[in-house]
Coordinates of C-alpha atoms and ligand atoms in Angstrom, one line a residue:
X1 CA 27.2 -18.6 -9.3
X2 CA 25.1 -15.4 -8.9
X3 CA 22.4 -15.9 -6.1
X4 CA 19.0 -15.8 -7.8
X5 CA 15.9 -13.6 -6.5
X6 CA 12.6 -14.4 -7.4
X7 CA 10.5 -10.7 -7.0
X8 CA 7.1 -11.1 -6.6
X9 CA 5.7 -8.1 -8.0
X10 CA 6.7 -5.2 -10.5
X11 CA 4.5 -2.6 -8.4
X12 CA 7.5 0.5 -7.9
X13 CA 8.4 -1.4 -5.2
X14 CA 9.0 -4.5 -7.2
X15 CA 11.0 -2.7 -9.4
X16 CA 13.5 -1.2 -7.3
X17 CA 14.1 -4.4 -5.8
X18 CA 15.1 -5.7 -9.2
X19 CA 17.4 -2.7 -9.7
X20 CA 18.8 -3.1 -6.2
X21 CA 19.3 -6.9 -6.8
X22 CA 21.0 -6.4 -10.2
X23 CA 23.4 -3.7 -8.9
X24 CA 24.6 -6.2 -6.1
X25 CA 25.3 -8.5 -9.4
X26 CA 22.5 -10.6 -8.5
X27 CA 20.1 -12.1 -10.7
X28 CA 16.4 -10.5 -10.2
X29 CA 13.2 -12.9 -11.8
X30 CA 10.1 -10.8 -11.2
X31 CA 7.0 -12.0 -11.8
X32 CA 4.0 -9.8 -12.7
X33 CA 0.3 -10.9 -12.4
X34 CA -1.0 -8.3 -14.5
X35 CA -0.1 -7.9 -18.6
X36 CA 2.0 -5.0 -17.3
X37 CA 4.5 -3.7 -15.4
X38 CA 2.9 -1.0 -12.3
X39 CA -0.8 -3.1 -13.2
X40 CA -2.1 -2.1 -9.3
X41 CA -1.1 1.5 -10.0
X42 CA -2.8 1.5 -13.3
X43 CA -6.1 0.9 -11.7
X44 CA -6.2 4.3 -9.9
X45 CA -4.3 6.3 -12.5
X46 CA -6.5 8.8 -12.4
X47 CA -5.6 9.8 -8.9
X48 CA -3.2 12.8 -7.9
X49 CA -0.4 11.7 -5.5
X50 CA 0.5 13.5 -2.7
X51 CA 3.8 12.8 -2.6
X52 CA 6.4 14.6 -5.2
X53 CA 8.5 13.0 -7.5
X54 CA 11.5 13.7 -4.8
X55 CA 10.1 10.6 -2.9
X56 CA 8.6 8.2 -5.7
X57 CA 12.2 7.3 -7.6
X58 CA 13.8 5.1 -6.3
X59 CA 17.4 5.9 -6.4
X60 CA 19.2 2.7 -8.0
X61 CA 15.6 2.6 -10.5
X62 CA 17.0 6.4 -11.1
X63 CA 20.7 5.1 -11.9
X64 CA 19.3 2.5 -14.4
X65 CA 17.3 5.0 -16.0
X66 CA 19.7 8.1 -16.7
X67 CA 21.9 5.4 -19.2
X68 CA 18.3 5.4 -21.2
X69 CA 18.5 9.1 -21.7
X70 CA 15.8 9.9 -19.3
X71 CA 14.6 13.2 -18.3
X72 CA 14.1 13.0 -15.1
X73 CA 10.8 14.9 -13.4
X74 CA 11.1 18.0 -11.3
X75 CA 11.7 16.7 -7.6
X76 CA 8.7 19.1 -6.2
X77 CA 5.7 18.2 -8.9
X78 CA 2.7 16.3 -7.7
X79 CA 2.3 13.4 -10.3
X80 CA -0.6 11.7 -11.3
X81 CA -0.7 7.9 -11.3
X82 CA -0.9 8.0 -14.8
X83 CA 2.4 9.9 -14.9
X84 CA 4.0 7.9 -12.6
X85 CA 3.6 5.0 -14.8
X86 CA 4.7 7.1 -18.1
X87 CA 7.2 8.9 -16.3
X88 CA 9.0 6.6 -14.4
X89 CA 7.1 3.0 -14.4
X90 CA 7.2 2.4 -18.0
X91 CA 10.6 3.9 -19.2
X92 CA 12.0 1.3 -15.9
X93 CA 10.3 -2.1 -17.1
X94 CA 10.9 -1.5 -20.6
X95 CA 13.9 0.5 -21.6
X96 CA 16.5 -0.6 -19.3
X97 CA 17.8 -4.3 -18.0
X98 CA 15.1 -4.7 -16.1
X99 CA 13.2 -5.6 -19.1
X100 CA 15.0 -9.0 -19.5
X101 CA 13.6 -9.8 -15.9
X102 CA 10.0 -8.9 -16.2
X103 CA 7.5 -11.8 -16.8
X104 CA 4.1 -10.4 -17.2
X105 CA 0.8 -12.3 -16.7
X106 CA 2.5 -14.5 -14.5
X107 CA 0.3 -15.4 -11.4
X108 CA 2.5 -16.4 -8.4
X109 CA 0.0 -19.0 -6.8
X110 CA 1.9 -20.9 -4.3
X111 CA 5.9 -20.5 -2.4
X112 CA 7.2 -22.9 -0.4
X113 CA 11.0 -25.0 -0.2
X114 CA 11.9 -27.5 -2.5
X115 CA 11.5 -30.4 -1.3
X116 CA 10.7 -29.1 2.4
X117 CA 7.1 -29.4 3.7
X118 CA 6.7 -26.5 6.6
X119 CA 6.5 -28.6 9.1
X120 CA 10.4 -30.3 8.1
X121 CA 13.0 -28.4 9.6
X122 CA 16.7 -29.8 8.9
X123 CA 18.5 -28.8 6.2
X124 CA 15.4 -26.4 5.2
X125 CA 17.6 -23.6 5.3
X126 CA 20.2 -25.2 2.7
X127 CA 16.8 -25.2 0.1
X128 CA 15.8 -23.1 -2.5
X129 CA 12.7 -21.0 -2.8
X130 CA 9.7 -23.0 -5.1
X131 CA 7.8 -20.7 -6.5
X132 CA 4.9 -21.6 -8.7
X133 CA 2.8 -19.5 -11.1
X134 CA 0.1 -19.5 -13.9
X135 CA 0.6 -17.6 -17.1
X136 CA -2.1 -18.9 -18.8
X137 CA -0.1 -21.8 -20.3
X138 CA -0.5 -24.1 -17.4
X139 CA 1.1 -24.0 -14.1
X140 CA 4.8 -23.2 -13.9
X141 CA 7.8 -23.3 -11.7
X142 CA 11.2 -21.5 -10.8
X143 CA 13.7 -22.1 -8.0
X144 CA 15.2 -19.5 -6.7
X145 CA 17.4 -18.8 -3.7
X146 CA 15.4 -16.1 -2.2
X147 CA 12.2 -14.4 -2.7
X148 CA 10.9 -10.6 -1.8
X149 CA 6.8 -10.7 -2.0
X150 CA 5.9 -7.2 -3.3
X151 CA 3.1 -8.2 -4.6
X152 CA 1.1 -5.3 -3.2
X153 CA -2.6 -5.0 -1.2
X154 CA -4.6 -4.0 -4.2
X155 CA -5.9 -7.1 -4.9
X156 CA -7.6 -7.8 -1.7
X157 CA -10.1 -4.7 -0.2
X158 CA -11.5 -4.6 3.0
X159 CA -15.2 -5.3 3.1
X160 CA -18.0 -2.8 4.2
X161 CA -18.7 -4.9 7.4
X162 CA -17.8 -2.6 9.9
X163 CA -16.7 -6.1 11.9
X164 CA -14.4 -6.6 8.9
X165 CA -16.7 -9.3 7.3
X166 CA -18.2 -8.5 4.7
X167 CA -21.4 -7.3 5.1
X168 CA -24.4 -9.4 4.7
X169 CA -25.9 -9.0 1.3
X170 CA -22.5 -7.2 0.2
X171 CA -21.6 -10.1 -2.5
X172 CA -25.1 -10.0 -3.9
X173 CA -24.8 -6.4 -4.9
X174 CA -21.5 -6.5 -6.4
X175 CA -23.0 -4.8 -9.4
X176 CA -23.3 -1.1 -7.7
X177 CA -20.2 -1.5 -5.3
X178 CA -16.9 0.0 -5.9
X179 CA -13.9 -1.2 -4.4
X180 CA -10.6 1.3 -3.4
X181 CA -10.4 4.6 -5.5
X182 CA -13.1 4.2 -8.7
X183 CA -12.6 7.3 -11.5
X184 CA -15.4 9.2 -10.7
X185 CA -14.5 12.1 -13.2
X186 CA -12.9 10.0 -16.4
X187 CA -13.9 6.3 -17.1
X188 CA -16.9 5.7 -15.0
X189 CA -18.3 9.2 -14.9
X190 CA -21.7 7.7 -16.2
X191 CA -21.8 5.0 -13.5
X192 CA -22.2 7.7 -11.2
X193 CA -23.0 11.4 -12.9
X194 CA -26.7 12.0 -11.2
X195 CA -27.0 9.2 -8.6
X196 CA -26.8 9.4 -4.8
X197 CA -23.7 8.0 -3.6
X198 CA -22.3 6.3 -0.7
X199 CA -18.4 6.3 -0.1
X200 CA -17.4 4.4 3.4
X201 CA -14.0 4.8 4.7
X202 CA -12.4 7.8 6.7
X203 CA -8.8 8.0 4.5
X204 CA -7.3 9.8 1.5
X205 CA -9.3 7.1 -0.9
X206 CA -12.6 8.4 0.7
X207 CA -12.2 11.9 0.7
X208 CA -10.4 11.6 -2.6
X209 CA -13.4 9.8 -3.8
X210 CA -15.8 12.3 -2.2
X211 CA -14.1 15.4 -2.9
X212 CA -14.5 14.3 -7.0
X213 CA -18.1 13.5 -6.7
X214 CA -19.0 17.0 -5.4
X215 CA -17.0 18.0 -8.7
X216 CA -19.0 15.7 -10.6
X217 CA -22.2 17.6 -8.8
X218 CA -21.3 20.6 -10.8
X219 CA -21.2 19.4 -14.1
X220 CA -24.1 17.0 -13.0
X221 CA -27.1 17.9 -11.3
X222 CA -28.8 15.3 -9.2
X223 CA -25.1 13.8 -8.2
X224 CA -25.1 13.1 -4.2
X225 CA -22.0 12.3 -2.5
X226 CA -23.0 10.8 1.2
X227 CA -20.1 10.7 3.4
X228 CA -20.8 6.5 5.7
X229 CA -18.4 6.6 8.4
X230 CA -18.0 4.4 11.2
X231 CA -16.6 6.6 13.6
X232 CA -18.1 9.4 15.3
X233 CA -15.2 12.4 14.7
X234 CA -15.3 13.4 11.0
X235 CA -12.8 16.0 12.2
X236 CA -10.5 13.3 12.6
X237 CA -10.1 12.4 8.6
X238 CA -9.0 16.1 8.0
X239 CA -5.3 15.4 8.5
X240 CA -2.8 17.4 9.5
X241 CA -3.3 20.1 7.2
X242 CA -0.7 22.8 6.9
X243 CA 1.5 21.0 9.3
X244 CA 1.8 17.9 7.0
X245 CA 4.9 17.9 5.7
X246 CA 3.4 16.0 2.2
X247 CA 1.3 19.6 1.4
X248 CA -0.6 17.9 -1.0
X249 CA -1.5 15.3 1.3
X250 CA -2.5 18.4 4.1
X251 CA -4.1 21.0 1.6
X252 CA -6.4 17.5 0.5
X253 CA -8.0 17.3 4.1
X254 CA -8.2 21.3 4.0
X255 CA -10.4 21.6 1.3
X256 CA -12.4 18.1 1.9
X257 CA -12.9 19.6 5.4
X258 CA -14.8 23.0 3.6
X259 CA -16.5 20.8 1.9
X260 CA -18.2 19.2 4.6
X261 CA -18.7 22.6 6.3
X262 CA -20.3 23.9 3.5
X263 CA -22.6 21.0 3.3
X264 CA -21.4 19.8 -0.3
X265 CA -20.9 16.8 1.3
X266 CA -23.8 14.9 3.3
X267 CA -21.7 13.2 6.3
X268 CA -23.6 9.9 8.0
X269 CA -21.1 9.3 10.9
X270 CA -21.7 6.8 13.9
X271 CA -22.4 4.5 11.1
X272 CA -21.4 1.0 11.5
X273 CA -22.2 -1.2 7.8
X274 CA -24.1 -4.6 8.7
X275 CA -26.7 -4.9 5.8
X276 CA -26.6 -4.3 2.0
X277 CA -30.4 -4.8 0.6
X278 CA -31.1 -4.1 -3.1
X279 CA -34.6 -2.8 -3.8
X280 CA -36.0 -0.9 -7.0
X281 CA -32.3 -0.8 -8.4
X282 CA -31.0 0.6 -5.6
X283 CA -28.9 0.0 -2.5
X284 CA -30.5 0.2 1.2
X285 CA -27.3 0.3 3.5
X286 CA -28.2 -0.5 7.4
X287 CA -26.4 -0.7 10.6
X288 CA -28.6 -3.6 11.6
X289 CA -29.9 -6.4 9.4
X290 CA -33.1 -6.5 11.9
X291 CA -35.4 -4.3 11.5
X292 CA -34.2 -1.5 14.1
X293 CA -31.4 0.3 12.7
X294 CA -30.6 3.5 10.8
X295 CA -30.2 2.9 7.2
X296 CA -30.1 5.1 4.0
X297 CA -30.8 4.4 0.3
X298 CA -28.5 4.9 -2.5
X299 CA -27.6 4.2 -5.9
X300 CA -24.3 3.2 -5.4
X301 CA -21.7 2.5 -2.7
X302 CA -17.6 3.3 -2.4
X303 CA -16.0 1.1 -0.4
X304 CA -12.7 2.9 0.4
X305 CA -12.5 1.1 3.8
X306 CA -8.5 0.1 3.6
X307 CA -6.9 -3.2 2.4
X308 CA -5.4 -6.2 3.5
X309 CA -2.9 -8.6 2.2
X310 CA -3.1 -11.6 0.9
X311 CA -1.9 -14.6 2.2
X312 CA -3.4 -17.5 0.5
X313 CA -0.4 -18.1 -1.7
X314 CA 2.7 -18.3 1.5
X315 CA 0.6 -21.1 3.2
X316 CA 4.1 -23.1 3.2
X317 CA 6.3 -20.3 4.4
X318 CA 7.1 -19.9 7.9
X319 CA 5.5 -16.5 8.3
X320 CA 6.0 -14.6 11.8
X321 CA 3.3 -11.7 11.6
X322 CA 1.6 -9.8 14.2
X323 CA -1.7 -11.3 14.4
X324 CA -3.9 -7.8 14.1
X325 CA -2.0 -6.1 11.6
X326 CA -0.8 -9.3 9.5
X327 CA 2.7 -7.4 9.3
X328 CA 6.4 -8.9 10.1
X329 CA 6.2 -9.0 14.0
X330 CA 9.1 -6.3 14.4
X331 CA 7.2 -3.6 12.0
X332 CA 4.1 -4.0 13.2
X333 CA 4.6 -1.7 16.6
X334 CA 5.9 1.1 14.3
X335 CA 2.9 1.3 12.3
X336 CA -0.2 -0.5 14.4
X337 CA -3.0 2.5 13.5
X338 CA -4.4 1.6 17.0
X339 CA -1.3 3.4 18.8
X340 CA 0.0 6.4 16.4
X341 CA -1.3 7.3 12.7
X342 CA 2.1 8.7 11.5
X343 CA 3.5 8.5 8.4
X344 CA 6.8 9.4 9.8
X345 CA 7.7 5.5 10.6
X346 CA 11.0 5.0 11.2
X347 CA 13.2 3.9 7.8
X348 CA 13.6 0.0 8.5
X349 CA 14.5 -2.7 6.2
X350 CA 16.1 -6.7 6.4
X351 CA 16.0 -7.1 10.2
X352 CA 12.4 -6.1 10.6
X353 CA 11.4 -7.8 7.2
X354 CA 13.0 -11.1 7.2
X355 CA 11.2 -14.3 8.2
X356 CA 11.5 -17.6 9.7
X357 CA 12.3 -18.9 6.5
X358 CA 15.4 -16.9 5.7
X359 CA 15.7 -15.6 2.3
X360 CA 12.0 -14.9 2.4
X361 CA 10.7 -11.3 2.7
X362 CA 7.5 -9.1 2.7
X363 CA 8.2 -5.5 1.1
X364 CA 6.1 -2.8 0.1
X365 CA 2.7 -2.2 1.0
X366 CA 2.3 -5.7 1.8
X367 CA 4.4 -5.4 4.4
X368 CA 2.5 -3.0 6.3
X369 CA -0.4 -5.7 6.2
X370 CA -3.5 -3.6 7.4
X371 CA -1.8 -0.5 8.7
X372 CA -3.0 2.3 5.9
X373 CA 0.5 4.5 6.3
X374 CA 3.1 3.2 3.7
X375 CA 4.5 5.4 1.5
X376 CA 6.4 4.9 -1.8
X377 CA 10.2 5.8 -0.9
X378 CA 9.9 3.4 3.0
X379 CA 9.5 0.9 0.5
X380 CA 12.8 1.5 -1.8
X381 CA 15.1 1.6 1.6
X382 CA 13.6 -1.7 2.2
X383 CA 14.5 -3.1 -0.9
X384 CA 17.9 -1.5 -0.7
X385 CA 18.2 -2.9 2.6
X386 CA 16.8 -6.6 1.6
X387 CA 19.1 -6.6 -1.8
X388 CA 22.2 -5.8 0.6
X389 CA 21.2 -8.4 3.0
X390 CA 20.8 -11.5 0.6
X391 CA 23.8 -9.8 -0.9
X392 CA 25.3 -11.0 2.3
X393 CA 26.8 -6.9 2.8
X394 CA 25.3 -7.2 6.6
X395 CA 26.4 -3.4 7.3
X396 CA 24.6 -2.3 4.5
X397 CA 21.5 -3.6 5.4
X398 CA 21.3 -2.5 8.7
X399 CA 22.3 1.0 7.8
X400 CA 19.5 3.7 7.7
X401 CA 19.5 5.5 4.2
X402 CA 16.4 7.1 4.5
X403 CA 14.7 10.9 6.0
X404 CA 10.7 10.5 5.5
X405 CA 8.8 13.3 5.3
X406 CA 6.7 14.1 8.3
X407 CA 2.4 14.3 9.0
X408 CA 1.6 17.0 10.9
X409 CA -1.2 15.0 13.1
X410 CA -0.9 11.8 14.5
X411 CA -2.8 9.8 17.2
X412 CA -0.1 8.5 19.7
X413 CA -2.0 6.2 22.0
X414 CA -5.2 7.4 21.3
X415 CA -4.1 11.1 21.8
X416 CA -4.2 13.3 19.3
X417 CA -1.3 15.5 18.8
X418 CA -0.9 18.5 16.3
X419 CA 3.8 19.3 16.4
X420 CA 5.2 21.8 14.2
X421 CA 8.4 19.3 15.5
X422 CA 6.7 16.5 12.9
X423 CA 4.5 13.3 14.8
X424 CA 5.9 12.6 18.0
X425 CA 9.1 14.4 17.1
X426 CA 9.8 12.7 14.0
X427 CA 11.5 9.3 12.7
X428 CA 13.7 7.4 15.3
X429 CA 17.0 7.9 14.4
X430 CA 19.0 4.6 15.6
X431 CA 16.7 2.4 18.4
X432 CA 15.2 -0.6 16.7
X433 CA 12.5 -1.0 19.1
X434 CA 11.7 2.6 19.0
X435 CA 8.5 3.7 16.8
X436 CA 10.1 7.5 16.6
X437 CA 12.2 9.8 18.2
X438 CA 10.2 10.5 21.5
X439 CA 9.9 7.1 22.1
X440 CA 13.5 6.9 21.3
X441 CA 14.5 9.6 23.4
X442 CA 12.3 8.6 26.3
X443 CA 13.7 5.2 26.0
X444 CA 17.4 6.8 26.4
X445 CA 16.2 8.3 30.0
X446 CA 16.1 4.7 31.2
X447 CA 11.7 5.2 30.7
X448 CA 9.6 2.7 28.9
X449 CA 9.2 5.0 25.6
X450 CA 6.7 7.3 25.0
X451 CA 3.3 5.2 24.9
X452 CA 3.6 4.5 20.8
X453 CA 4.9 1.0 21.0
Ligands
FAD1 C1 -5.0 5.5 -4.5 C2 -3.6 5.4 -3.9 C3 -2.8 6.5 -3.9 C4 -1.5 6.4 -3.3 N1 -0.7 7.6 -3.3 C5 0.5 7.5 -2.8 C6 1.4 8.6 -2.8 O1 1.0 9.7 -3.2 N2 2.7 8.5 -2.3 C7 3.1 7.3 -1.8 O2 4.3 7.2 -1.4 N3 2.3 6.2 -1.8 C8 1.0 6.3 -2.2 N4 0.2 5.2 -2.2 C9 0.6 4.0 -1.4 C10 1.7 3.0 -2.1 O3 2.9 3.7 -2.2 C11 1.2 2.5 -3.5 O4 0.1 1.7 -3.3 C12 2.3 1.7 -4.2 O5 1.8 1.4 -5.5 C13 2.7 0.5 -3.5 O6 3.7 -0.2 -4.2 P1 4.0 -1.8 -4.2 O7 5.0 -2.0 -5.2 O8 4.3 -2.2 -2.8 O9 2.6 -2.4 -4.6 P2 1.7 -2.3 -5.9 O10 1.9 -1.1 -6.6 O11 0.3 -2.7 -5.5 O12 2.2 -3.5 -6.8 C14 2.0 -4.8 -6.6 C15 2.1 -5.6 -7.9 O13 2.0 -7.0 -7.7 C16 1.2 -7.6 -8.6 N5 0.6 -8.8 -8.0 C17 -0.3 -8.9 -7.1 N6 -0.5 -10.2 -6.8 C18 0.4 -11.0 -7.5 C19 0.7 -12.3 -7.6 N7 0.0 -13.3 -6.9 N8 1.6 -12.7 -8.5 C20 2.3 -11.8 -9.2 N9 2.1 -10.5 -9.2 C21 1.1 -10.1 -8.3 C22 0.2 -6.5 -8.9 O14 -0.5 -6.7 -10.2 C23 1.0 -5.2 -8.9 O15 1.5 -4.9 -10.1 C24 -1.1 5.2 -2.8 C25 -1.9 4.1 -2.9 C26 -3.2 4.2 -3.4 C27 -4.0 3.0 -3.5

C-alpha cells in the first residue's frame, strides 16, 4: 500500500511537497488552516517580491501544472503576492490533482504517535503519525505514516519587546499595532493616510513598510513615517545593493537608503521597545517603562520585527532544535543571523530536516525558525529531498538539486563583507557541516572553516 503523508500546510511550500509526494506515487493529505490554499501569502498580497518567477515554481508544481494548459510566467518578472497566488498558487490547488488533497479550514492542533506517549520508546518507530485538527465540525483525526510541518511563521510575530517579550502595555494597544507587512497603499490606506507612524524592525518588511508610507506622504499630507530601530547602524538594513544577486531585493535597500538621506524618512535608532502607553488616542513608545527614557508619540506602530514558529501543536514529537534559533539542530549553523546574514545558505534537505521521530519533518519557513533568510525555491529542494527520503530513494535525497541566488552583503561573524564572488564565496557545494564555500574550502586545508559556523 502507498505510504501516506500528512502535509501540514498548503503555503508554496506545502504544495510542492504534495506534488513531490504524488510523483513518488505517494499519497499526499494536506491540511490547510485557512479557507484557502496560499492563506499566509494572501495576507501580504499587496507586496512586490523580490525574487523572479525563475525561483518561485517549484519544478514538479510546474510539471503538474503544464497538463492544465498553463502559461507559465516569464522566468525574470518580479510578481506580486497577489500574482503569485493567481499565477501559480491558485491554478496548483485547484486545477490539477492536488485539489483532491487539499482540506481547507482544517486547523492542525496537536501530532503525536498513535498510541505512543513521547516519553515510550519501543516500537515508536513502527507507529503512525496522529494528527488531529479542527474544521469547525468538531475535532478530527488522520493517521498517517509521515508528516512534513509547512505550516509557515505567519501566524506567530515577534513582539515589539526589544528582549523578545512583548512589550509592556503592547496587548492593551492592539487596536493601533500592526503586525508583519500591513497594506499601507490599498486596503488600510485610511488607517494610516495623515497619521505619524512608527514601523520597528531593520528588514525588507520594514523598509517595505516605510518606503510605502513616504508614498502615502505624497498623496497625503500630514502622513509621518518614523523609522524605531534597535540597533545603532541604519546603514546596515541597506543590503547589498547592486551586488545582490536578487536586484529587486538590492535596488529596494538603494532607494530606502535615499530615502533616509533625504530625510523622507525620520530614523530613531539606538532604540530598544520596553513600554507602549496609550494617551489621547495615541501611542507613547519608550525605551524604559520608568520615567527616564527616550520615548516618542505616534498614532500608530508597525511591528515588522521578524517571526517565530510555532510550536504549541508538536508538544508530543520528539523535536531536536537548536535552542536560539528554534531550527533542526543541523540547519541552524547555516542560517544563525548571529554568525552570517546570507541568503546564499547551502541547498539542504532530509538529513538536516529529519527528526528524532523519523518520518517527521519541519520544511519551509518554519524550518528556519527565527533566522529571517528563507527563500521560496530552498524550500522546494527540501520538499524534493523529504518526498525522496520517505520515498525510501536515499540517493535522491541526499543529492543537491539546487544553485541559490547570491546577497551581495552578509555579516560573517560579525564582519561585514561586501564580494562581487557572492557572501562568503557562495553556497557550499558538497560539505554538510559547511555553511558556504569558504567555510568549505577552508575546511578542505585541514583549518576549522572560515568563522561562519
Ligand atoms: C512579506 C513577505 C515577502 C516575501 N517575499 C519573498 C520573496 O520575494 N521570495 C522568496 O523566495 N521568499 C519570500 N518570502 C519568504 C517566504 O518564501 C514566504 O513567506 C513563503 O510564503 C513561505 O512559504 P511556506 O509554504 O513555508 O509558508 P506559508 O506561505 O506561510 O504557508 C503556511 C501555510 O500553513 C497554514 N497554517 C498555519 N498554521 C497551520 C495549522 N496549525 N494547521 C494547518 N495549516 C496551518 C497557513 O495558513 C499557510 O497557508 C516573503 C515573506 C514575506 C512575509
Amino acid at each position: 500500500m502507498s505510504k501516506s503523508v500528512a502535509i501540514v500546510g498548503a503555503g508554496p511550500v506545502g504544495l510542492a511537497a504534495a506534488a513531490r509526494v504524488l510523483e513518488r506515487g505517494m499519497t499526499p493529505i494536506v491540511l490547510e488552516a485557512g479557507p484557502e490554499a496560499g492563506h499566509s501569502v494572501r495576507q501580504w498580497q499587496h507586496v512586490q517580491l523580490f525574487s523572479p518567477w525563475e525561483y518561485n515554481v517549484d519544478k514538479a508544481a510546474a510539471r503538474l501544472l503544464v497538463t492544465t494548459g498553463w502559461n507559465s510566467p516569464e522566468p525574470q518578472v518580479y510578481p506580486t503576492g497577489a500574482e503569485l497566488l493567481e499565477r501559480y498558487i491558485e491554478p496548483l490547488a485547484t486545477k490539477t490533482p492536488l485539489r483532491d488533497v487539499i482540506r481547507t479550514s482544517c486547523r492542525v492542533t496537536a501530532v503525536g504517535r498513535a498510541g505512543f506517549d513521547k516519553a515510550k520508546t519501543k516500537g515508536r518507530e513502527q507507529a503512525q503519525f496522529e494528527i488531529r485538527y479542527q474544521n469547525g465540525k468538531g475535532p478530527e483525526t488522520l493517521r498517517a505514516d509521515a508528516v512534513i510541518d509547512a505550516s509557515g511563521t505567519w501566524g506567530s510575530p515577534n513582539p515589539a519587546g526589544a528582549g523578545g517579550l512583548t512589550a509592556i502595555g503592547e496587548r492593551e494597544a492592539v487596536a493601533r499595532i500592526s503586525y508583519g507587512m500591513p497594506d499601507v497603499l490599498g486596503k488600510e490606506l485610511a488607517r494610516f493616510a495623515g497619521k505619524a507612524v512608527a514601523v520597528l524592525g531593520a528588514g525588507h518588511s520594514a523598509i517595505g513598510t516605510l518606503t510605502d508610507l513616504t508614498t502615502l506622504a505624497q498623496q497625503a499630507p500630514g502622513t509621518r513615517p518614523i523609522w524605531l530601530l534597535r540597533g545603532t547602524e541604519p546603514a546596515k538594513a541597506f543590503g547589498g545593493g547592486a551586488n545582490d544577486k536578487l536586484s529587486a531585493r538590492g535596488e529596494l535597500g538603494a532607494r530606502f537608503a535615499s530615502l533616509v538621506g533625504s530625510g523622507q524618512v525620520l530614523v530613531e535608532a539606538g532604540f530598544p521597545v520596553a513600554a507602549i502607553t496609550q494617551a489621547d488616542g495615541r501611542l507613547r513608545i519608550a525605551t524604559s517603562s520608568a520615567c527616564c527614557g527616550r520615548s516618542i508619540v505616534v498614532d500608530e506602530l508597525v511591528v515588522a520585527t521578524g517571526f517565530r514558529p510555532d510550536l504549541s501543536f508538536l508538544g508530543e514529537i520528539r523535536l531536536r532544535l537548536d535552542p536560539a534559533i528554534e531550527a533542526p539542530v543541523a540547519l541552524a549553523p547555516l542560517i544563525d543571523p548571529n554568525e552570517h546574514s546570507c541568503g546564499t545558505v547551502r541547498p539542504h534537505g532530509a538529513r538536516e530536516l529529519v527528526q528524532d521521530d523519523p518520518g517527521f519533518y519541519l520544511a519551509g519557513i518554519k524550518s528556519y525558525g527565527r533566522a529571517p533568510t528563507f527563500l521560496m525555491i530552498t524550500g522546494y529542494e527540501q520538499a524534493r529531498s523529504i518526498a525522496a527520503d520517505i520515498a525510501g530513494d536515499k540517493e535522491a535525497a541526499a543529492r543537491v538539486e539546487l544553485e541559490l541566488p547570491e546577497t551581495g552583503v552578509c555579516t560573517r561573524g560579525g564582519v561585514e563583507s561586501g564580494s562581487a564572488a557572492g557572501c562568503c564565496g557562495g553556497p557550499a557545494k558538497q560539505d554538510v557541516s559547511a555553511c558556504c564555500a569558504d567555510d568549505e574550502r577552508a575546511k578542505q586545508t585541514g583549518a576549522a572553516g572560515c568563522g561562519c559556523s
